[in-house]
Coordinates of C-alpha atoms in Angstrom, one line a residue:
M1 CA 366.0 70.3 232.6
G2 CA 366.9 71.6 235.8
A3 CA 364.1 73.5 236.2
F4 CA 360.7 72.0 236.5
F5 CA 359.3 74.1 233.7
E6 CA 361.2 75.0 230.5
I7 CA 358.9 78.0 229.9
S8 CA 356.3 79.5 232.1
W9 CA 354.2 82.7 231.4
S10 CA 351.2 84.3 233.3
V11 CA 348.8 87.1 232.1
N12 CA 347.5 89.3 234.7
A13 CA 343.4 89.3 234.4
V14 CA 342.0 92.7 234.3
S15 CA 338.3 91.3 235.2
T16 CA 338.3 87.7 234.7
R17 CA 340.7 85.0 234.9
P18 CA 342.4 84.1 231.9
S19 CA 341.7 80.6 230.6
M20 CA 345.0 78.4 231.7
V21 CA 346.4 76.4 228.8
W22 CA 349.3 73.7 228.9
V23 CA 351.3 72.9 226.0
V24 CA 352.9 69.6 226.3
D25 CA 355.4 68.9 223.5
D26 CA 358.8 67.8 223.3
D27 CA 359.9 70.5 220.4
P28 CA 361.2 73.2 222.3
E29 CA 360.8 75.2 219.2
L30 CA 357.3 74.5 218.9
R31 CA 356.7 75.3 222.6
K32 CA 358.3 78.7 222.2
M33 CA 356.4 79.3 219.3
V34 CA 352.9 78.2 220.6
G35 CA 353.4 79.5 224.1
T36 CA 354.4 83.0 222.5
Y37 CA 351.3 83.2 220.5
L38 CA 349.2 82.0 223.0
L39 CA 350.4 84.6 225.6
D40 CA 349.8 87.3 223.0
Q41 CA 346.4 86.0 222.6
G42 CA 345.4 86.5 226.7
Y43 CA 345.8 83.2 227.9
D44 CA 347.7 82.0 230.8
V45 CA 350.2 79.5 229.4
R46 CA 352.4 76.7 230.8
C47 CA 354.8 74.8 228.5
L48 CA 356.1 71.4 229.5
C49 CA 358.3 69.0 227.7
D50 CA 356.8 65.7 228.3
V51 CA 354.0 63.5 229.9
K52 CA 356.2 63.1 233.2
Q53 CA 356.2 66.8 233.8
F54 CA 352.7 67.2 232.9
E55 CA 351.4 64.6 235.3
A56 CA 353.5 66.1 238.0
R57 CA 352.1 69.2 237.9
L58 CA 348.6 68.2 237.5
E59 CA 348.8 66.7 241.0
F60 CA 348.5 70.2 242.4
Q61 CA 347.1 72.3 239.7
R62 CA 344.6 72.1 236.8
P63 CA 344.5 73.7 233.5
D64 CA 341.4 74.7 231.5
L65 CA 342.6 73.1 228.6
L66 CA 345.4 70.8 227.5
V67 CA 347.4 70.9 224.0
L68 CA 349.1 67.3 224.0
D69 CA 351.6 66.0 221.4
L70 CA 350.7 62.5 220.8
M71 CA 354.1 61.1 220.0
M72 CA 356.8 61.8 222.5
P73 CA 359.9 59.7 223.3
G74 CA 358.9 57.9 226.4
D75 CA 355.8 57.9 227.9
D76 CA 353.7 59.3 224.9
G77 CA 350.6 61.6 224.9
L78 CA 348.4 58.8 223.7
S79 CA 349.1 57.1 226.8
A80 CA 348.7 60.0 229.1
L81 CA 345.4 60.9 227.3
R82 CA 344.2 57.2 228.1
R83 CA 344.8 57.6 231.7
L84 CA 343.2 60.7 232.0
R85 CA 339.7 59.2 230.5
D86 CA 340.3 56.0 232.2
A87 CA 340.4 58.0 235.6
G88 CA 337.3 59.7 234.9
D89 CA 338.8 63.3 234.2
D90 CA 337.0 65.1 231.3
L91 CA 339.8 67.7 231.0
P92 CA 339.3 69.4 227.3
V93 CA 342.3 68.0 225.0
V94 CA 343.4 69.4 221.7
M95 CA 345.8 66.6 220.5
L96 CA 348.6 67.5 217.7
T97 CA 349.6 64.8 215.4
A98 CA 351.7 64.0 212.3
R99 CA 349.4 65.4 209.5
A100 CA 350.6 62.5 207.4
D101 CA 349.7 60.0 209.7
G102 CA 345.6 59.8 210.0
V103 CA 345.8 56.8 212.3
D104 CA 347.0 58.9 215.3
R105 CA 344.0 61.2 214.6
I106 CA 341.8 58.4 214.8
I107 CA 343.3 56.7 217.7
G108 CA 343.4 60.1 219.5
L109 CA 339.7 60.8 218.9
E110 CA 338.8 57.3 220.0
Q111 CA 340.7 57.6 223.7
G112 CA 338.7 61.1 224.1
A113 CA 340.4 63.8 222.6
D114 CA 338.1 67.0 222.0
D115 CA 340.0 67.9 218.7
Y116 CA 342.9 67.5 216.7
L117 CA 345.2 69.6 214.6
G118 CA 348.1 68.0 212.3
K119 CA 351.5 69.4 212.2
P120 CA 352.9 71.7 210.8
F121 CA 350.2 74.3 211.5
L122 CA 350.0 78.2 212.0
P123 CA 349.6 79.3 215.5
R124 CA 346.2 81.0 214.9
E125 CA 345.0 77.7 213.7
L126 CA 345.7 76.1 217.3
S127 CA 344.3 79.3 218.7
A128 CA 341.0 79.0 216.8
R129 CA 340.9 75.2 218.2
I130 CA 341.2 76.0 221.5
E131 CA 338.6 78.5 221.6
A132 CA 335.9 76.4 219.9
V133 CA 336.6 73.8 222.4
L134 CA 336.4 75.9 225.4
R135 CA 333.3 77.6 224.0
R136 CA 331.7 74.2 223.6
R137 CA 332.7 73.6 227.4
T138 CA 330.9 76.6 228.6
A139 CA 327.6 77.0 226.3
A140 CA 325.5 74.3 224.7
P141 CA 325.3 74.4 221.0
A142 CA 323.2 77.0 219.4
G143 CA 319.4 75.9 219.1
T144 CA 319.9 73.5 221.9
P145 CA 316.2 72.9 223.2
V146 CA 315.1 74.3 226.8
I147 CA 313.8 71.3 228.8
D148 CA 312.1 71.5 232.1
G149 CA 314.7 71.3 234.5
G150 CA 317.3 71.6 232.2
E151 CA 317.2 67.7 231.5
V152 CA 316.7 65.2 228.8
Q153 CA 315.9 61.7 229.5
F154 CA 315.9 58.8 227.2
G155 CA 316.5 55.1 228.1
E156 CA 318.5 54.7 231.3
N157 CA 320.3 58.0 230.3
R158 CA 319.7 61.4 231.7
L159 CA 321.6 64.4 230.4
N160 CA 321.5 68.0 232.4
L161 CA 322.0 70.6 229.7
S162 CA 322.8 73.4 232.6
S163 CA 325.3 71.4 234.2
R164 CA 326.6 69.3 231.3
T165 CA 326.5 66.3 233.2
L166 CA 325.5 62.7 232.0
I167 CA 324.0 60.1 234.2
R168 CA 323.2 56.6 233.2
S169 CA 321.4 54.1 235.5
G170 CA 321.7 56.5 238.4
E171 CA 325.4 56.6 237.9
P172 CA 327.6 59.8 236.8
V173 CA 329.4 59.5 233.2
V174 CA 332.3 61.2 232.3
I175 CA 331.5 63.0 228.9
T176 CA 334.0 65.2 227.2
S177 CA 333.1 68.7 225.9
G178 CA 333.0 67.3 222.1
E179 CA 330.9 64.5 223.1
F180 CA 328.3 66.7 225.1
S181 CA 327.9 69.1 222.3
L182 CA 327.4 65.8 219.6
L183 CA 324.6 64.4 222.3
A184 CA 323.1 67.9 222.5
A185 CA 323.0 68.3 218.5
F186 CA 321.4 64.7 218.4
L187 CA 318.8 65.5 221.1
Q188 CA 317.6 68.7 219.6
H189 CA 316.7 66.9 216.0
P190 CA 315.2 63.8 217.2
Q191 CA 313.8 61.3 214.7
R192 CA 315.4 63.4 211.9
P193 CA 318.2 61.9 209.8
L194 CA 321.3 64.1 210.0
S195 CA 324.2 63.5 207.6
R196 CA 327.9 63.6 208.9
E197 CA 328.4 67.0 207.3
R198 CA 325.2 68.3 209.1
L199 CA 326.5 66.6 212.6
I200 CA 329.7 68.4 212.2
E201 CA 328.2 71.7 211.6
L202 CA 325.6 71.3 214.6
S203 CA 328.3 70.0 217.2
R204 CA 331.7 71.9 215.9
G205 CA 330.4 74.9 214.0
P206 CA 330.1 76.2 210.7
G207 CA 333.6 75.9 209.0
S208 CA 335.0 72.9 211.0
E209 CA 337.6 70.8 209.4
T210 CA 336.2 67.9 211.2
D211 CA 335.9 65.1 208.4
S212 CA 333.3 62.4 208.2
R213 CA 335.8 59.6 209.4
S214 CA 336.4 61.4 212.7
M215 CA 332.5 62.0 212.8
D216 CA 332.1 58.3 212.8
V217 CA 334.7 57.8 215.6
Q218 CA 332.9 60.6 217.9
V219 CA 329.4 58.6 217.4
S220 CA 331.2 55.2 218.2
R221 CA 332.4 56.8 221.3
L222 CA 329.0 58.5 222.2
R223 CA 327.4 55.0 221.8
K224 CA 329.5 53.4 224.2
L225 CA 328.3 56.0 226.7
V226 CA 324.7 55.9 226.0
E227 CA 323.7 52.5 224.5
P228 CA 322.8 49.4 226.5
D229 CA 324.8 47.6 223.6
P230 CA 326.8 49.7 221.4
T231 CA 326.9 47.1 218.9
R232 CA 323.3 47.2 218.3
P233 CA 322.6 50.8 219.1
R234 CA 319.1 51.8 219.8
F235 CA 319.2 55.6 220.4
I236 CA 321.8 56.5 217.6
Q237 CA 321.1 54.6 214.7
T238 CA 322.8 54.6 211.2
V239 CA 321.1 55.5 208.4
W240 CA 323.1 53.7 205.8
G241 CA 324.8 55.8 202.9
Y242 CA 323.8 59.1 204.7
G243 CA 324.9 59.6 208.5
Y244 CA 322.7 59.0 211.9
V245 CA 319.4 59.5 213.4
F246 CA 318.5 59.9 217.2
V247 CA 315.5 57.5 218.2
P248 CA 314.6 58.5 221.7
D249 CA 312.3 55.6 222.2
G250 CA 314.9 53.2 221.0
Q251 CA 312.6 51.6 218.3
P252 CA 314.0 50.5 215.2
R253 CA 313.7 53.0 212.3
A254 CA 313.7 52.6 208.6
A255 CA 316.4 53.9 206.5
K256 CA 316.5 57.7 205.1
D257 CA 313.5 58.2 202.7

């Protein structure tokens, strides 16, 4: 490639630092299209052509959000995403997938992506996803209850709504922005069965294109973070044929009335 970055833009902030977004994709036309559009939207943008460039850059700089194509020649985006999460890095990630391949989307969410967007897409679609993820990153969902000290405890888990941190059995647990928003939605509706559609609205916002299958994947990931045994959930229980219910005391609950 010669140059370390094929494309690199920056925006001079007037009063606050613009959010830095890295776009990692092997398609030069897509990088140029997305980079130009996000630049016009006021982001500080870096475009990289592969995972090797991304991981090398990450050693001395960190973006606010990563746009990552999962299917690239060589070391693919899925492997990079898995390494990030295995290392305890909660860097927000919007993944790009082939629209026709739902498997990529599900696997990406299972590995800890915050959101996804199928190809082809309009640049403004990606911008909307980025804004939503960054918004969830900096603010709790609307309606989140104010708890004394900003903390909620259930079982061995303690969620701090102010610092957006999760402690389990005295040890910090990495939680992504999407997982935090979903857990906060459960916490503000204890003992109330919530349909998948309602959970999407509460955690992602009205009009989100997240589907029911993706919500099931996110619930599965969340259970792995907070349940003593994710295969026999105590706190986030299934309401068969409907959705899920948060049971703070971990006691079995009857199905939805």
